[in-house]
Amino acid sequence: MSVENDLNTAANLLHVWTQEATTPEPERLDVRIDVADLLAAVKTLHDAHWGYLSAITGLDLGAEAGELEVLYHFCEGAAVVTLRVRTPRTDPSVPSLYPIIPMVTVYERELIEMFGVEVTDTPDPSRLFLPDDWPEGVYPLRKDFDIADAAREA
Amino acid sequence: MQSKIDKFTIPIGPQHPALKEPGHFEFSVDGEIVTDASVRLGYVHRGIEKGTEGRNWVQSLYLLERICGICSHVHATAYCLGVEKLAGVEVPPRAQAIRVLVAELERVHSHMLWLGVAAHEAGFDTLFMYSWRDRETVMNLLEGITGNRVNYSANVLGGVKCDISAEQDEAIRQGVDFLEERTRHYLEVVTSDMMFLRRTRGVATTPKAQARELGLIGPTGRASGISHDVRVDAPYAAYDIYPVKLITATAGDLEARFIVRINELFESYRVIRQILDTLPEGELTVRMPRRIKEGETVSRVEAPRGELFYFIKSNGTDTPERIKVRTPTLPNMASVLVLAIGHQLADIPMILTGIDPCFSCNDRMVVVKDSGGDNRAMTWEALRQYGIEYYR
C-alpha cells in the first residue's frame, strides 16, 4: 500500500474522534483528539493493525498556553500518524495505553517523570531515567525547568 | 517446623566504569528459573534532549551525536535529515551517498562488535577475539574517512564534511572483501558449532505474534519475522538509489538473531560496493540558514539496533524548541523483562545480549536473600562464568 492509502485508511478510522486533522508533510497525518477519546482511537488503530506505536513525545506549550501536549506517533511503512492530545499544565493527566499496547510502559514512565503528566492506570509509574534522589515535583523537560538554576540549588 | 520457600531477588547492575551503558535489572528466581524481572535505566542519562533547547542547531548536532558511541552517525543523520527537511534545503546527492556509505560501515562495525560481545557472554572467546580483530578493519576505514574511530562527525547540517578519495575507495573495497570472507566463516560457525548452538538455539524464542506485541524492532524483531526496516519502508538519504534487501528469519530464537545480523553484514558489503561504483560527482554541502523555519518534523532512520525516531520542533529561531529521541534499545529492552521469565538464570546474559542492547556487562552484582542475612556478592563476570559452567 502506498503512503497515501495508509494515511487515508487512518484518517477514516480516526474520523469520529477527529477535532482537527492536518498533513504537515506528505507522509504524515496529525490528528487532534480529546483526551477522553484517546483509548478508543488507539484501540481502533490497533484493532485494524494500522502500524505500531513508535514513540510518545511530550511537549510543553508554555505557561502562557497553560497546556501540555502529548503526541502518540504510529508508523506504518513510511506513513506516520500522530495522535495529539492536550491536557492542562496544572493538572495534566492522560489514560494509560497499557491495556491495548502492553509494551507502552517504558514510554509512559518517561512521560511521567520528564513532564509530570499523570498516566492513569499505568502498571508501573516508577522512575526509569531520573536519579533516585531527584526532587519530587521537578520535571526537567518542562519549559520552566532551568538546568543552571537546578545546578545552583544542588 | 514449616519450611518456607525463599524467593530470591537478584539485582544486576548498575555500574561498570569500563563499559558504555549501565542498567539495573532485578530478577526474581525460584531455584534456577526466573519468575519476575524489572529494569531501571538512566545511569547514563545526561539530559541531552533538554540540552538541545539551550544550544543552537549546529551545537545540538554535536551534542546529539554523543548519545551513542557505537551508532553516533545514525543519530547525526536522523537529526540532519530532519533539520534539512524543516529548512527546505536539498542536500547534494554525493553527500547523501556518503552518509549512507558511512552508515553501512558503522552498521558493519556495530554488528561485529555485537557478535564479539555475544560470543564472549556464551564463553566462546575465540569467536570474540576473531570478530573484534576483524572489526579493526572497518574501524580503520571509518577513521580513514572521517578522522575518528568513534563519534565520526561525518555529518554537517546541509551535507557531509568528508569526501571519498581514490585511495580510500581502494582501501574500502579491500577491507570489505576481507570482511566478507570472514563473515562467511562466522555464519558457518554460529550455525554449526554444537556448543554454541546449545546457548542460542531455542533460547528466548519469540514467535512473530509475541514479537509484535512486545514491540520488537530492528534485527531483534526481524529474527522473529517482523518485516520492518526503515531503510526499506521509508528510504531516507540515498537508500532510494541504493536499496537494501530486507533480511528476516522465522525461528525467533537467539540463533535467528545471529543469522539475521550476519546476513545483514553481507547486504551492507553489497551496498557499500554499489555506492563506490556509482558515487555521484558534485558538491558535499549546501548553505544552511542559521534560523530554521517554524515547524515540526519526524525523522526516522534504521540504526544498527532498529528504528531510531526523532521528533524535531522549531520555533523559527536558531535554537530548537524541542527534540525528542526514541532510541531502539528502549522498546527492545522491555522485551528482556518478559522473555527472561521461565528461563534459567544461566541464560540471562545471552538473552540480554540477544537484543544487542546499548547496555553491557555490569561488574557489580549482589545475590540477596529475601529474608535477610546470608548475602553474598557476585559479579557479572561470575554470572557469565556461572552460565558457561552450567552448560559445560
Coordinates of C-alpha atoms in Angstrom, one line a residue:
Chain A
M1 CA 0.0 0.0 0.0
S2 CA 1.2 3.5 -0.7
V3 CA 1.7 6.1 1.9
E4 CA -1.3 8.0 0.7
N5 CA -3.6 4.9 1.0
D6 CA -2.2 4.2 4.5
L7 CA -2.9 7.8 5.6
N8 CA -6.4 7.7 4.1
T9 CA -7.2 4.5 5.9
A10 CA -6.0 6.0 9.2
A11 CA -8.0 9.2 8.6
N12 CA -11.1 7.2 8.0
L13 CA -10.5 5.0 11.1
L14 CA -10.0 8.1 13.3
H15 CA -12.7 10.2 11.6
V16 CA -15.2 10.0 14.5
W17 CA -12.8 11.5 17.1
T18 CA -11.0 13.9 14.9
Q19 CA -11.2 17.5 16.1
E20 CA -8.6 18.8 13.6
A21 CA -6.5 16.9 11.0
T22 CA -3.5 18.3 9.3
T23 CA -0.9 16.9 6.9
P24 CA 2.2 18.9 7.8
E25 CA 4.4 16.7 5.5
P26 CA 3.4 14.3 2.7
E27 CA 4.0 11.2 4.8
R28 CA 2.4 12.5 8.0
L29 CA -1.1 12.9 9.4
D30 CA -1.6 14.8 12.6
V31 CA -4.9 14.2 14.3
R32 CA -6.0 16.4 17.2
I33 CA -8.4 14.4 19.6
D34 CA -9.8 14.8 23.0
V35 CA -8.1 13.1 25.9
A36 CA -11.3 11.2 26.6
D37 CA -11.3 9.7 23.2
L38 CA -7.6 8.6 23.2
L39 CA -8.2 5.0 24.2
A40 CA -10.9 4.5 21.7
A41 CA -8.9 6.0 18.9
V42 CA -5.8 3.9 19.8
K43 CA -7.8 0.8 20.1
T44 CA -9.3 1.4 16.6
L45 CA -5.8 1.8 15.1
H46 CA -4.6 -1.2 17.0
D47 CA -7.5 -3.5 16.1
A48 CA -7.2 -2.5 12.4
H49 CA -3.5 -3.5 12.6
W50 CA -2.6 0.0 11.5
G51 CA 1.1 0.3 12.2
Y52 CA 2.8 0.3 15.6
L53 CA 3.3 2.8 18.3
S54 CA 6.8 4.2 17.6
A55 CA 7.2 6.8 20.3
I56 CA 5.4 9.2 22.7
T57 CA 6.5 12.8 22.6
G58 CA 5.7 15.3 25.4
L59 CA 5.5 19.0 24.5
D60 CA 5.3 21.9 26.9
L61 CA 3.4 24.6 25.2
G62 CA 4.5 27.1 27.9
A63 CA 2.9 28.8 30.9
E64 CA 1.0 31.2 28.7
A65 CA -0.8 28.5 26.8
G66 CA -1.3 26.6 30.1
E67 CA -1.3 23.3 28.4
L68 CA 0.9 20.3 27.8
E69 CA 0.6 18.3 24.6
V70 CA 1.2 14.5 24.3
L71 CA 1.9 13.1 20.9
Y72 CA 1.5 9.4 20.1
H73 CA 3.4 8.5 16.9
F74 CA 2.2 5.5 15.0
C75 CA 4.2 4.3 12.0
E76 CA 3.1 2.1 9.1
G77 CA 5.7 1.8 6.4
A78 CA 6.7 5.3 5.6
A79 CA 3.4 6.8 6.9
V80 CA 3.4 8.4 10.4
V81 CA 0.1 9.2 12.1
T82 CA 0.4 11.3 15.2
L83 CA -2.5 11.5 17.7
R84 CA -2.3 14.8 19.6
V85 CA -4.0 15.3 22.9
R86 CA -3.8 18.4 25.2
T87 CA -4.0 18.4 28.9
P88 CA -3.9 21.3 31.4
R89 CA -0.5 22.2 32.6
T90 CA -1.6 22.5 36.3
D91 CA -3.1 19.0 36.5
P92 CA -2.0 17.0 33.4
S93 CA -3.4 13.6 33.0
V94 CA -3.7 11.1 30.2
P95 CA -5.0 7.5 30.3
S96 CA -2.6 4.6 30.0
L97 CA -2.4 2.7 26.7
Y98 CA -1.3 -0.4 28.7
P99 CA -4.5 -2.4 28.2
I100 CA -4.1 -2.1 24.4
I101 CA -0.3 -1.9 24.0
P102 CA 1.5 -3.6 26.9
M103 CA 5.0 -2.5 25.8
V104 CA 4.0 1.2 26.3
T105 CA 5.0 1.2 29.9
V106 CA 8.6 2.4 29.3
Y107 CA 7.4 5.3 27.2
E108 CA 4.8 6.2 29.8
R109 CA 7.3 6.1 32.6
E110 CA 9.5 8.5 30.7
L111 CA 6.5 10.9 30.1
I112 CA 5.6 10.8 33.8
E113 CA 9.0 11.7 35.1
M114 CA 10.0 14.2 32.4
F115 CA 6.8 16.2 32.2
G116 CA 4.9 15.3 35.3
V117 CA 1.9 14.0 33.4
E118 CA -0.2 11.6 35.4
V119 CA -0.8 8.5 33.4
T120 CA -3.8 6.9 35.0
D121 CA -3.8 3.1 35.5
T122 CA -0.3 2.6 34.2
P123 CA 1.1 -0.5 36.0
D124 CA 4.5 0.9 36.9
P125 CA 4.8 4.6 37.4
S126 CA 8.3 4.3 39.0
R127 CA 11.3 6.3 37.7
L128 CA 13.0 5.0 34.6
F129 CA 15.7 7.5 33.9
L130 CA 15.9 10.1 36.6
P131 CA 18.1 9.5 39.7
D132 CA 16.6 8.2 42.9
D133 CA 17.4 11.5 44.7
W134 CA 15.8 13.7 42.1
P135 CA 13.4 16.1 43.9
E136 CA 9.7 15.4 43.7
G137 CA 7.6 17.6 41.5
V138 CA 10.5 18.8 39.4
Y139 CA 10.0 17.9 35.7
P140 CA 13.1 18.5 33.6
L141 CA 11.5 18.7 30.2
R142 CA 9.1 21.4 31.2
K143 CA 10.0 24.8 29.8
D144 CA 10.3 26.5 33.2
F145 CA 12.9 24.0 34.3
D146 CA 16.3 25.6 34.0
I147 CA 19.4 23.4 34.2
A148 CA 21.6 26.3 35.5
D149 CA 19.1 27.1 38.4
A150 CA 18.9 23.4 39.3
A151 CA 22.7 23.1 39.4
R152 CA 23.0 26.2 41.7
E153 CA 20.4 24.8 44.1
A154 CA 22.1 21.4 44.2
Chain B
M1 CA 8.9 -26.5 61.5
Q2 CA 7.4 -25.5 58.3
S3 CA 9.9 -24.7 55.6
K4 CA 9.3 -21.5 53.8
I5 CA 10.3 -21.3 50.1
D6 CA 12.5 -18.3 49.8
K7 CA 12.2 -16.1 46.8
F8 CA 15.5 -14.7 45.7
T9 CA 15.8 -11.3 44.1
I10 CA 18.9 -10.8 42.1
P11 CA 19.9 -7.3 41.4
I12 CA 22.2 -7.0 38.4
G13 CA 24.0 -3.7 37.8
P14 CA 24.1 -0.8 37.5
Q15 CA 27.7 0.3 37.1
H16 CA 30.8 -0.8 35.4
P17 CA 33.3 2.0 34.9
A18 CA 34.9 0.5 31.8
L19 CA 31.7 -0.1 29.8
K20 CA 29.5 2.2 27.9
E21 CA 26.0 1.9 29.2
P22 CA 24.9 0.6 32.6
G23 CA 21.5 -0.6 33.5
H24 CA 20.0 -2.2 36.6
F25 CA 17.9 -5.3 36.5
E26 CA 16.2 -7.2 39.2
F27 CA 15.4 -10.8 38.6
S28 CA 13.3 -12.9 41.0
V29 CA 14.2 -16.5 40.8
D30 CA 12.6 -19.7 42.0
G31 CA 15.6 -22.0 42.1
E32 CA 17.2 -21.6 38.7
I33 CA 14.1 -20.3 37.0
V34 CA 13.5 -16.6 36.6
T35 CA 10.0 -15.7 37.8
D36 CA 10.0 -11.9 37.5
A37 CA 12.1 -9.1 36.2
S38 CA 12.3 -5.3 36.3
V39 CA 14.5 -2.7 34.9
R40 CA 15.9 0.7 36.0
L41 CA 17.8 2.7 33.4
G42 CA 19.1 6.2 33.5
Y43 CA 22.6 5.7 34.9
V44 CA 24.0 7.5 31.9
H45 CA 21.1 9.8 31.4
R46 CA 22.7 13.1 30.5
G47 CA 19.7 15.3 29.8
I48 CA 20.7 15.7 26.1
E49 CA 17.1 16.4 24.9
K50 CA 16.9 19.3 27.4
G51 CA 20.4 20.3 26.5
T52 CA 19.5 20.9 22.9
E53 CA 16.9 23.5 24.0
G54 CA 19.7 25.7 25.2
R55 CA 22.0 25.3 22.2
N56 CA 21.8 26.4 18.6
W57 CA 21.0 24.0 15.7
V58 CA 24.7 23.4 14.9
Q59 CA 25.8 22.8 18.5
S60 CA 22.9 20.4 19.0
L61 CA 24.2 18.2 16.2
Y62 CA 27.4 17.5 18.1
L63 CA 25.6 17.0 21.3
L64 CA 23.1 14.5 19.8
E65 CA 25.9 12.7 18.1
R66 CA 27.2 11.8 21.5
I67 CA 24.1 10.0 22.6
C68 CA 25.7 6.8 21.4
G69 CA 29.3 5.9 21.0
I70 CA 28.5 2.9 18.7
C71 CA 26.0 4.4 16.4
S72 CA 26.8 8.1 16.6
H73 CA 26.4 8.5 12.8
V74 CA 22.8 7.5 12.7
H75 CA 21.9 10.0 15.4
A76 CA 23.6 12.8 13.4
T77 CA 22.0 11.6 10.2
A78 CA 18.5 11.4 11.7
Y79 CA 18.9 14.9 13.1
C80 CA 20.4 16.4 10.0
L81 CA 17.8 14.9 7.7
G82 CA 15.0 16.3 9.9
V83 CA 16.5 19.8 10.2
E84 CA 17.2 20.0 6.5
K85 CA 13.6 19.0 5.8
L86 CA 12.4 21.8 8.1
A87 CA 14.7 24.3 6.4
G88 CA 13.6 23.1 3.0
V89 CA 17.2 22.5 2.0
E90 CA 18.1 20.0 -0.7
V91 CA 21.4 18.2 0.1
P92 CA 23.6 17.2 -2.8
P93 CA 23.4 13.6 -4.0
R94 CA 27.1 12.9 -3.3
A95 CA 26.7 13.9 0.3
Q96 CA 23.6 11.7 0.8
A97 CA 25.5 8.7 -0.8
I98 CA 28.4 9.3 1.6
R99 CA 26.0 9.4 4.5
V100 CA 24.7 6.0 3.5
L101 CA 28.2 4.7 3.0
V102 CA 29.4 5.7 6.5
A103 CA 26.1 4.4 7.9
E104 CA 26.7 1.0 6.4
L105 CA 30.3 0.9 7.6
E106 CA 29.0 1.8 11.0
R107 CA 26.5 -1.0 10.9
V108 CA 29.3 -3.4 10.0
H109 CA 31.3 -2.3 13.0
S110 CA 28.3 -2.4 15.3
H111 CA 27.2 -5.9 14.2
M112 CA 30.7 -7.2 14.6
L113 CA 31.1 -5.6 18.0
W114 CA 27.9 -7.3 19.0
L115 CA 29.0 -10.7 17.6
G116 CA 32.1 -10.5 19.7
V117 CA 30.2 -9.5 22.9
A118 CA 27.5 -12.1 22.4
A119 CA 30.2 -14.8 21.8
H120 CA 32.0 -13.7 24.9
E121 CA 28.9 -14.0 27.0
A122 CA 28.5 -17.5 25.8
G123 CA 32.0 -18.3 26.8
F124 CA 33.1 -18.6 23.1
D125 CA 36.1 -16.2 23.5
T126 CA 37.8 -17.4 20.3
L127 CA 35.0 -16.1 18.3
F128 CA 35.0 -12.9 20.3
M129 CA 38.8 -12.3 19.7
Y130 CA 38.4 -13.1 16.0
S131 CA 35.4 -10.8 15.4
W132 CA 37.0 -7.9 17.3
R133 CA 40.3 -8.4 15.5
D134 CA 38.4 -8.3 12.1
R135 CA 36.3 -5.3 13.3
E136 CA 39.5 -3.3 13.4
T137 CA 39.5 -3.3 9.6
V138 CA 36.2 -1.4 9.5
M139 CA 37.3 0.9 12.4
N140 CA 40.4 1.8 10.4
L141 CA 38.3 2.5 7.3
L142 CA 36.0 4.8 9.3
E143 CA 39.0 6.6 10.8
G144 CA 40.5 6.9 7.3
I145 CA 37.3 8.6 6.0
T146 CA 36.3 10.8 8.9
G147 CA 39.4 11.1 11.1
N148 CA 37.7 9.5 14.1
R149 CA 37.1 6.0 15.4
V150 CA 34.0 6.9 17.4
N151 CA 31.8 10.0 17.0
Y152 CA 32.9 10.2 13.4
S153 CA 31.2 13.6 12.9
A154 CA 30.8 12.9 9.2
N155 CA 27.6 14.9 9.0
V156 CA 27.2 18.6 9.0
L157 CA 23.9 20.4 8.6
G158 CA 23.5 20.6 4.8
G159 CA 25.8 17.7 3.9
V160 CA 28.9 15.9 4.9
K161 CA 32.4 17.1 5.8
C162 CA 34.4 14.3 4.3
D163 CA 34.9 13.1 0.8
I164 CA 36.0 9.7 -0.6
S165 CA 39.3 9.8 -2.4
A166 CA 40.6 7.3 -4.9
E167 CA 42.9 5.7 -2.2
Q168 CA 40.1 5.5 0.3
D169 CA 37.9 3.9 -2.4
E170 CA 40.5 1.2 -2.9
A171 CA 41.1 0.7 0.8
I172 CA 37.3 0.3 1.5
R173 CA 37.0 -2.3 -1.3
Q174 CA 39.9 -4.3 0.0
G175 CA 38.6 -4.1 3.6
V176 CA 35.1 -5.1 2.6
D177 CA 36.5 -8.1 0.5
F178 CA 38.4 -9.3 3.6
L179 CA 35.4 -8.8 5.9
E180 CA 33.0 -10.6 3.6
E181 CA 35.2 -13.7 3.6
R182 CA 35.5 -13.6 7.4
T183 CA 31.7 -13.1 7.7
R184 CA 31.0 -16.2 5.7
H185 CA 33.1 -18.1 8.2
Y186 CA 31.2 -16.6 11.1
L187 CA 27.9 -17.6 9.6
E188 CA 29.2 -21.1 9.4
V189 CA 30.4 -21.1 13.0
V190 CA 27.3 -19.8 14.6
T191 CA 25.1 -22.2 12.7
S192 CA 27.2 -25.3 13.1
D193 CA 29.2 -25.2 16.4
M194 CA 27.3 -27.5 18.6
M195 CA 28.5 -26.0 21.9
F196 CA 27.5 -22.5 20.7
L197 CA 24.1 -23.7 19.4
R198 CA 23.3 -25.0 22.9
R199 CA 23.4 -21.4 24.1
T200 CA 21.4 -20.0 21.2
R201 CA 19.1 -22.5 19.5
G202 CA 15.6 -22.4 21.1
V203 CA 16.6 -19.8 23.7
A204 CA 14.4 -16.7 24.2
T205 CA 12.2 -17.9 21.3
T206 CA 9.8 -15.1 20.3
P207 CA 7.1 -16.0 17.8
K208 CA 6.0 -13.3 15.4
A209 CA 2.8 -12.5 17.3
Q210 CA 4.6 -12.1 20.6
A211 CA 7.3 -10.0 18.9
R212 CA 4.7 -7.7 17.6
E213 CA 3.0 -7.4 21.0
L214 CA 6.4 -6.7 22.6
G215 CA 7.1 -4.1 20.0
L216 CA 10.4 -5.6 19.0
I217 CA 12.2 -3.6 16.3
G218 CA 15.4 -3.9 14.3
P219 CA 17.3 -7.1 13.8
T220 CA 15.8 -8.5 17.0
G221 CA 12.3 -8.1 15.5
R222 CA 13.3 -9.3 12.1
A223 CA 14.6 -12.5 13.6
S224 CA 11.0 -13.2 14.6
G225 CA 9.7 -12.3 11.1
I226 CA 8.7 -8.7 11.8
S227 CA 9.4 -7.2 8.4
H228 CA 10.3 -3.7 9.4
D229 CA 13.4 -1.9 8.3
V230 CA 13.2 1.9 7.9
R231 CA 15.8 1.7 5.0
V232 CA 13.2 -0.4 3.1
D233 CA 9.9 1.0 4.5
A234 CA 10.8 4.7 4.2
P235 CA 14.0 5.1 2.3
Y236 CA 15.9 8.2 3.5
A237 CA 19.2 9.9 2.5
A238 CA 20.3 7.8 -0.6
Y239 CA 18.6 4.5 0.2
D240 CA 16.1 5.1 -2.6
I241 CA 19.1 4.9 -5.0
Y242 CA 20.9 2.1 -3.2
P243 CA 18.0 -0.1 -1.9
V244 CA 18.7 -2.7 0.7
K245 CA 17.1 -6.1 0.9
L246 CA 15.0 -6.9 3.9
I247 CA 16.6 -9.7 5.9
T248 CA 14.3 -11.7 8.1
A249 CA 14.1 -15.1 9.8
T250 CA 11.2 -17.0 11.3
A251 CA 12.7 -19.0 14.2
G252 CA 12.7 -16.0 16.6
D253 CA 15.3 -17.5 18.9
L254 CA 18.8 -16.3 19.6
E255 CA 20.3 -18.3 16.8
A256 CA 17.9 -16.5 14.3
R257 CA 19.2 -13.1 15.7
F258 CA 22.7 -14.2 14.9
I259 CA 21.7 -15.3 11.4
V260 CA 19.8 -12.1 10.7
R261 CA 22.6 -9.8 11.9
I262 CA 25.3 -11.7 10.0
N263 CA 23.2 -11.8 6.8
E264 CA 22.7 -8.0 7.2
L265 CA 26.5 -7.7 7.0
F266 CA 26.5 -9.2 3.5
E267 CA 23.8 -6.8 2.5
S268 CA 25.9 -3.9 3.9
Y269 CA 29.0 -5.0 1.9
R270 CA 26.9 -5.2 -1.3
V271 CA 25.6 -1.6 -0.7
I272 CA 29.0 -0.2 0.1
R273 CA 30.4 -1.6 -3.1
Q274 CA 27.4 -0.3 -5.1
I275 CA 27.9 3.2 -3.7
L276 CA 31.6 3.2 -4.5
D277 CA 30.8 2.0 -8.1
T278 CA 28.3 4.8 -8.7
L279 CA 29.2 7.6 -6.3
P280 CA 27.7 10.7 -7.9
E281 CA 30.0 13.7 -8.5
G282 CA 29.3 17.1 -7.1
E283 CA 29.3 19.3 -4.0
L284 CA 29.4 17.9 -0.5
T285 CA 27.4 20.7 1.2
V286 CA 24.8 23.3 0.7
R287 CA 24.4 26.5 2.7
M288 CA 22.1 26.1 5.7
P289 CA 20.3 29.1 7.3
R290 CA 21.1 29.8 10.9
R291 CA 17.5 30.1 11.8
I292 CA 15.2 27.2 10.9
K293 CA 11.7 27.8 9.7
E294 CA 9.0 27.2 12.3
G295 CA 7.5 23.7 12.1
E296 CA 7.6 20.1 13.2
T297 CA 9.1 17.1 11.6
V298 CA 9.6 13.4 12.2
S299 CA 12.8 11.8 11.1
R300 CA 13.2 8.0 11.2
V301 CA 16.4 6.1 10.3
E302 CA 17.4 2.5 10.7
A303 CA 20.2 2.3 13.4
P304 CA 22.1 -0.9 13.7
R305 CA 19.7 -1.9 16.5
G306 CA 16.5 -0.8 14.9
E307 CA 14.3 2.2 14.2
L308 CA 15.6 5.4 15.6
F309 CA 12.9 8.0 15.9
Y310 CA 13.5 11.8 16.1
F311 CA 10.7 14.4 16.5
I312 CA 12.0 17.9 15.9
K313 CA 10.1 21.1 16.6
S314 CA 11.4 24.5 15.5
N315 CA 10.1 27.9 16.7
G316 CA 11.8 29.8 13.9
T317 CA 14.9 30.8 15.9
D318 CA 18.4 29.5 15.9
T319 CA 17.6 27.1 18.8
P320 CA 15.5 24.0 18.7
E321 CA 12.2 24.2 20.6
R322 CA 12.0 20.5 21.3
I323 CA 13.9 17.4 20.2
K324 CA 12.6 14.0 21.1
V325 CA 14.7 11.0 20.6
R326 CA 13.5 7.4 20.9
T327 CA 16.4 5.0 20.6
P328 CA 15.8 1.4 19.5
T329 CA 17.1 -0.2 22.7
L330 CA 14.2 1.2 24.7
P331 CA 11.4 -0.9 23.2
N332 CA 13.7 -3.9 22.9
M333 CA 14.8 -3.7 26.5
A334 CA 11.2 -4.1 27.7
S335 CA 11.2 -7.5 25.9
V336 CA 14.0 -8.8 28.0
L337 CA 11.8 -8.5 31.1
V338 CA 9.2 -10.7 29.5
L339 CA 11.5 -13.1 27.7
A340 CA 13.6 -13.7 30.8
I341 CA 10.6 -15.2 32.7
G342 CA 10.7 -19.0 32.6
H343 CA 14.3 -19.2 31.5
Q344 CA 17.3 -20.4 33.5
L345 CA 19.3 -17.7 35.3
A346 CA 22.2 -19.0 33.3
D347 CA 20.5 -17.9 30.1
I348 CA 20.2 -14.3 31.2
P349 CA 23.5 -13.0 29.9
M350 CA 22.6 -14.3 26.4
I351 CA 19.0 -13.1 26.5
L352 CA 20.2 -9.6 27.4
T353 CA 22.9 -9.6 24.8
G354 CA 20.5 -11.0 22.2
I355 CA 18.8 -7.7 21.8
D356 CA 22.2 -6.0 21.2
P357 CA 21.4 -3.6 24.0
C358 CA 23.3 -0.4 24.4
F359 CA 23.9 -1.8 27.8
S360 CA 26.8 -4.1 28.6
C361 CA 28.4 -6.1 31.3
N362 CA 27.9 -5.0 34.9
D363 CA 30.6 -5.7 37.3
R364 CA 28.7 -5.5 40.5
M365 CA 26.1 -7.9 41.3
V366 CA 24.7 -9.0 44.6
V367 CA 22.6 -12.0 45.4
V368 CA 20.2 -11.1 48.2
K369 CA 18.1 -13.5 50.2
D370 CA 14.7 -12.0 50.8
S371 CA 14.6 -12.9 54.5
G372 CA 17.8 -11.1 55.0
G373 CA 21.2 -12.4 56.1
D374 CA 23.2 -14.9 54.1
N375 CA 24.1 -12.3 51.5
R376 CA 26.8 -13.0 49.0
A377 CA 28.3 -10.8 46.4
M378 CA 28.5 -12.0 42.8
T379 CA 30.0 -10.1 39.9
W380 CA 28.6 -10.0 36.3
E381 CA 31.7 -11.9 35.4
A382 CA 30.7 -14.6 37.9
L383 CA 27.2 -14.8 36.4
R384 CA 28.7 -15.2 33.0
Q385 CA 31.0 -17.9 34.3
Y386 CA 28.0 -19.5 36.0
G387 CA 26.2 -19.6 32.7
I388 CA 29.3 -21.2 31.0
E389 CA 29.8 -23.7 33.7
Y390 CA 26.1 -24.6 33.7
Y391 CA 26.2 -25.6 30.1
R392 CA 29.6 -27.3 30.2

